[in-house]
Each structure stands twice: as structure tokens, then as C-alpha cells.
mmCIF file of C-alpha atoms in Angstrom:
data_model
loop_
_atom_site.group_PDB
_atom_site.id
_atom_site.type_symbol
_atom_site.label_atom_id
_atom_site.label_comp_id
_atom_site.label_asym_id
_atom_site.label_seq_id
_atom_site.Cartn_x
_atom_site.Cartn_y
_atom_site.Cartn_z
ATOM 1 C CA UNK A 1 5.579 4.750 -148.241
ATOM 2 C CA UNK A 2 7.800 3.336 -150.922
ATOM 3 C CA UNK A 3 6.547 1.829 -154.192
ATOM 4 C CA UNK A 4 7.782 0.578 -157.518
ATOM 5 C CA UNK A 5 7.079 -1.646 -160.489
ATOM 6 C CA UNK A 6 9.143 -4.574 -161.777
ATOM 7 C CA UNK A 7 12.747 -4.087 -160.629
ATOM 8 C CA UNK A 8 11.476 -0.988 -158.822
ATOM 9 C CA UNK A 9 8.972 -3.164 -156.935
ATOM 10 C CA UNK A 10 11.787 -5.427 -155.780
ATOM 11 C CA UNK A 11 13.870 -2.415 -154.739
ATOM 12 C CA UNK A 12 10.889 -0.819 -152.954
ATOM 13 C CA UNK A 13 10.343 -4.037 -151.014
ATOM 14 C CA UNK A 14 14.023 -4.344 -150.196
ATOM 15 C CA UNK A 15 14.241 -0.727 -149.045
ATOM 16 C CA UNK A 16 11.083 -1.082 -146.973
ATOM 17 C CA UNK A 17 11.923 -4.363 -145.263
ATOM 18 C CA UNK A 18 15.416 -3.189 -144.403
ATOM 19 C CA UNK A 19 14.202 0.351 -143.580
ATOM 20 C CA UNK A 20 17.171 1.469 -145.628
ATOM 21 C CA UNK A 21 15.417 4.488 -147.024
ATOM 22 C CA UNK A 22 15.226 8.028 -145.760
ATOM 23 C CA UNK A 23 12.940 10.786 -146.867
ATOM 24 C CA UNK A 24 13.415 14.502 -146.657
ATOM 25 C CA UNK A 25 11.386 16.152 -143.920
ATOM 26 C CA UNK A 26 10.514 19.626 -145.237
ATOM 27 C CA UNK A 27 9.100 20.586 -141.825
ATOM 28 C CA UNK A 28 12.434 20.116 -140.108
ATOM 29 C CA UNK A 29 14.516 23.085 -139.086
ATOM 30 C CA UNK A 30 17.603 21.181 -140.206
ATOM 31 C CA UNK A 31 18.055 20.951 -143.987
ATOM 32 C CA UNK A 32 18.158 17.324 -145.142
ATOM 33 C CA UNK A 33 16.785 15.938 -141.883
ATOM 34 C CA UNK A 34 15.407 12.425 -142.013
ATOM 35 C CA UNK A 35 11.930 11.642 -140.764
ATOM 36 C CA UNK A 36 10.316 8.313 -139.900
ATOM 37 C CA UNK A 37 11.098 5.009 -141.564
ATOM 38 C CA UNK A 38 9.000 3.338 -144.245
ATOM 39 C CA UNK A 39 5.438 2.724 -143.086
ATOM 40 C CA UNK A 40 4.067 0.906 -146.154
ATOM 41 C CA UNK A 41 5.392 -0.855 -149.259
ATOM 42 C CA UNK A 42 3.793 -1.299 -152.686
ATOM 43 C CA UNK A 43 5.468 -3.947 -154.833
ATOM 44 C CA UNK A 44 4.055 -4.038 -158.356
ATOM 45 C CA UNK A 45 5.193 -7.225 -160.111
ATOM 46 C CA UNK A 46 8.618 -7.262 -158.460
ATOM 47 C CA UNK A 47 10.611 -10.285 -157.316
ATOM 48 C CA UNK A 48 10.918 -11.141 -153.641
ATOM 49 C CA UNK A 49 13.492 -13.948 -153.845
ATOM 50 C CA UNK A 50 16.391 -13.974 -156.313
ATOM 51 C CA UNK A 51 17.711 -17.235 -154.845
ATOM 52 C CA UNK A 52 14.738 -19.396 -155.848
ATOM 53 C CA UNK A 53 15.185 -21.934 -158.621
ATOM 54 C CA UNK A 54 12.274 -20.381 -160.510
ATOM 55 C CA UNK A 55 13.996 -16.976 -160.691
ATOM 56 C CA UNK A 56 17.395 -18.433 -161.452
ATOM 57 C CA UNK A 57 15.860 -20.306 -164.407
ATOM 58 C CA UNK A 58 15.486 -16.875 -166.067
ATOM 59 C CA UNK A 59 18.030 -14.672 -164.331
ATOM 60 C CA UNK A 60 20.944 -17.130 -164.122
ATOM 61 C CA UNK A 61 20.533 -18.545 -167.613
ATOM 62 C CA UNK A 62 24.000 -19.151 -169.128
ATOM 63 C CA UNK A 63 22.620 -18.176 -172.555
ATOM 64 C CA UNK A 64 22.118 -14.636 -171.263
ATOM 65 C CA UNK A 65 25.480 -12.912 -171.108
ATOM 66 C CA UNK A 66 24.679 -11.530 -168.588
ATOM 67 C CA UNK A 67 21.076 -11.524 -167.443
ATOM 68 C CA UNK A 68 19.677 -8.400 -165.808
ATOM 69 C CA UNK A 69 20.300 -9.828 -162.323
ATOM 70 C CA UNK A 70 23.745 -11.116 -163.288
ATOM 71 C CA UNK A 71 24.718 -7.665 -164.551
ATOM 72 C CA UNK A 72 23.351 -5.993 -161.411
ATOM 73 C CA UNK A 73 25.131 -8.373 -159.029
ATOM 74 C CA UNK A 74 28.319 -8.482 -161.065
ATOM 75 C CA UNK A 75 28.159 -12.218 -161.610
ATOM 76 C CA UNK A 76 26.137 -15.382 -161.834
ATOM 77 C CA UNK A 77 24.464 -16.958 -158.798
ATOM 78 C CA UNK A 78 27.324 -19.416 -158.200
ATOM 79 C CA UNK A 79 29.818 -16.523 -158.194
ATOM 80 C CA UNK A 80 27.832 -13.976 -156.153
ATOM 81 C CA UNK A 81 25.374 -16.054 -154.112
ATOM 82 C CA UNK A 82 25.579 -13.707 -151.106
ATOM 83 C CA UNK A 83 24.549 -10.699 -153.222
ATOM 84 C CA UNK A 84 21.647 -12.579 -154.798
ATOM 85 C CA UNK A 85 20.418 -13.421 -151.285
ATOM 86 C CA UNK A 86 21.106 -9.923 -149.942
ATOM 87 C CA UNK A 87 18.877 -8.429 -152.672
ATOM 88 C CA UNK A 88 15.951 -10.726 -151.786
ATOM 89 C CA UNK A 89 13.365 -8.929 -149.604
ATOM 90 C CA UNK A 90 11.899 -12.164 -148.255
ATOM 91 C CA UNK A 91 14.984 -12.795 -146.107
ATOM 92 C CA UNK A 92 14.448 -9.571 -144.128
ATOM 93 C CA UNK A 93 10.826 -10.084 -143.048
ATOM 94 C CA UNK A 94 10.445 -9.424 -139.319
ATOM 95 C CA UNK A 95 7.770 -8.304 -136.900
ATOM 96 C CA UNK A 96 8.850 -4.729 -137.751
ATOM 97 C CA UNK A 97 8.214 -5.110 -141.470
ATOM 98 C CA UNK A 98 5.743 -2.479 -142.710
ATOM 99 C CA UNK A 99 2.508 -3.567 -144.422
ATOM 100 C CA UNK A 100 3.046 -4.663 -148.030
ATOM 101 C CA UNK A 101 0.712 -4.501 -151.014
ATOM 102 C CA UNK A 102 1.684 -6.876 -153.811
ATOM 103 C CA UNK A 103 0.050 -6.199 -157.178
ATOM 104 C CA UNK A 104 0.806 -8.943 -159.668
ATOM 105 C CA UNK A 105 0.396 -9.504 -163.382
ATOM 106 C CA UNK A 106 -0.555 -12.666 -165.188
ATOM 107 C CA UNK A 107 3.169 -13.386 -165.551
ATOM 108 C CA UNK A 108 4.002 -15.472 -162.456
ATOM 109 C CA UNK A 109 7.763 -15.317 -162.992
ATOM 110 C CA UNK A 110 7.814 -11.653 -161.926
ATOM 111 C CA UNK A 111 6.329 -12.303 -158.496
ATOM 112 C CA UNK A 112 8.460 -15.257 -157.426
ATOM 113 C CA UNK A 113 8.937 -15.271 -153.672
ATOM 114 C CA UNK A 114 5.780 -13.282 -152.989
ATOM 115 C CA UNK A 115 3.783 -16.174 -151.540
ATOM 116 C CA UNK A 116 6.620 -17.228 -149.216
ATOM 117 C CA UNK A 117 7.057 -13.623 -148.106
ATOM 118 C CA UNK A 118 3.327 -13.262 -147.406
ATOM 119 C CA UNK A 119 3.413 -16.508 -145.430
ATOM 120 C CA UNK A 120 6.291 -15.184 -143.275
ATOM 121 C CA UNK A 121 4.451 -11.894 -142.760
ATOM 122 C CA UNK A 122 1.215 -13.686 -141.809
ATOM 123 C CA UNK A 123 3.074 -15.756 -139.216
ATOM 124 C CA UNK A 124 4.403 -12.543 -137.654
ATOM 125 C CA UNK A 125 1.098 -10.656 -137.827
ATOM 126 C CA UNK A 126 2.369 -8.200 -140.448
ATOM 127 C CA UNK A 127 -0.424 -7.004 -142.765
ATOM 128 C CA UNK A 128 -0.199 -7.722 -146.464
ATOM 129 C CA UNK A 129 -2.547 -7.745 -149.407
ATOM 130 C CA UNK A 130 -2.195 -9.437 -152.771
ATOM 131 C CA UNK A 131 -4.056 -8.097 -155.805
ATOM 132 C CA UNK A 132 -3.699 -10.170 -158.960
ATOM 133 C CA UNK A 133 -4.632 -9.039 -162.451
ATOM 134 C CA UNK A 134 -4.786 -12.312 -164.414
ATOM 135 C CA UNK A 135 -4.103 -12.270 -168.132
ATOM 136 C CA UNK A 136 -2.124 -9.040 -167.957
ATOM 137 C CA UNK A 137 1.328 -8.294 -169.370
ATOM 138 C CA UNK A 138 4.247 -7.559 -167.054
ATOM 139 C CA UNK A 139 3.932 -3.804 -167.640
ATOM 140 C CA UNK A 140 0.178 -3.743 -166.913
ATOM 141 C CA UNK A 141 0.272 -0.770 -164.545
ATOM 142 C CA UNK A 142 1.246 1.542 -167.398
ATOM 143 C CA UNK A 143 -1.814 0.866 -169.533
ATOM 144 C CA UNK A 144 -5.594 1.006 -169.526
ATOM 145 C CA UNK A 145 -7.654 -0.825 -168.517
ATOM 146 C CA UNK A 146 -5.252 -1.856 -165.703
ATOM 147 C CA UNK A 147 -3.975 1.552 -164.627
ATOM 148 C CA UNK A 148 -7.232 2.364 -162.798
ATOM 149 C CA UNK A 149 -7.391 -0.823 -160.703
ATOM 150 C CA UNK A 150 -3.687 -0.472 -159.856
ATOM 151 C CA UNK A 151 -4.148 3.113 -158.655
ATOM 152 C CA UNK A 152 -7.337 2.241 -156.751
ATOM 153 C CA UNK A 153 -5.749 -0.729 -154.941
ATOM 154 C CA UNK A 154 -2.671 1.331 -154.088
ATOM 155 C CA UNK A 155 -4.644 4.349 -152.841
ATOM 156 C CA UNK A 156 -6.961 2.209 -150.690
ATOM 157 C CA UNK A 157 -4.036 0.284 -149.190
ATOM 158 C CA UNK A 158 -2.012 3.404 -148.421
ATOM 159 C CA UNK A 159 -5.031 5.279 -147.116
ATOM 160 C CA UNK A 160 -5.789 2.441 -144.695
ATOM 161 C CA UNK A 161 -2.247 1.716 -143.513
ATOM 162 C CA UNK A 162 -0.861 5.245 -143.400
ATOM 163 C CA UNK A 163 -3.862 6.434 -141.403
ATOM 164 C CA UNK A 164 -3.286 3.522 -139.007
ATOM 165 C CA UNK A 165 0.392 4.463 -138.689
ATOM 166 C CA UNK A 166 -0.545 8.089 -137.936
ATOM 167 C CA UNK A 167 -3.041 7.158 -135.215
ATOM 168 C CA UNK A 168 -1.542 7.649 -131.740
ATOM 169 C CA UNK A 169 -1.414 4.468 -129.688
#
């Protein structure tokens, strides 16, 4: 499984949907061997679509020189549109996408693209779950009383989906 919060949630989703992540298999006879691909994703308040107008309102704001996204992509949306799209997990959803848990704060701007991504996953029969913690700050998962519910939702989701992935078919 791969998980992260905020920008880490976006990166976890991107890594998981592209299966562009490898993990060390300590049981392998070959040092550094890679085992199976991502089997579950936990995105805690991370973006799913950098190309949406709602995200660009904050991340492509000319007053920010540069914004976080603009600095990461090396330019504004008009200059680096392909990179902004390439970093958006929603564009990689396929029938092979692993199950995704989205845990969101009361700050809707940090989960832009989530609903469209869930809709794509639903259409393909890919499991997802959305847990919202209304009235919370963006960094909710770091603080009580929200740490407990975040851990509980994550553990239940991973327990369910990783056990399913381990069950022989």
C-alpha cells in the first residue's frame, strides 16, 4: 500500500494509479528485488486533478510567484500544461487501479478531482471509499481529535483490501 497526506496524498495516488512504485522485498534472495505492485492507496487530503479550474484558481494564481504547483512543474499551467495533466491521478484510472481510500478535510480545495476520480473508479468496478471530516483544517490527520478516526479508517480499509488481495483466486 502507498499513502500520504496533502501533496503526499496526491503523490501516493499518482504512484498507485500508475503502479510506478516498487518496494523492497526482504524475503528475496536477490538484494533490492521488487515485489508486487501497489495493492491499495490512501490519499489524505491530496489533489486528484491539477488541470481543473478550481485547482488552478489557487495553484496557477499569477500573484503567487510561483505557486507550489508552478514551482514543482517548472512553470504555470499555460507553459507546462502536459506536466500538470501528467501529475493528475484521475487521468490514469483504469480497471487495474488499486482500491483507494480518500480521507478529506473540511477544506474542499485540497480534494479537487476526488469525486470525478471516484466516479471513474465506480464505472470500472474499482473499490473506493471516501471519509470526510467536516470542519477540520487541512492538516487534520496530525492532531487530536482527528488522528484517531484517520488511523481507524486507514487500518480498516487496508485490512479489508490487503486481505482480499492476498486471498488466492
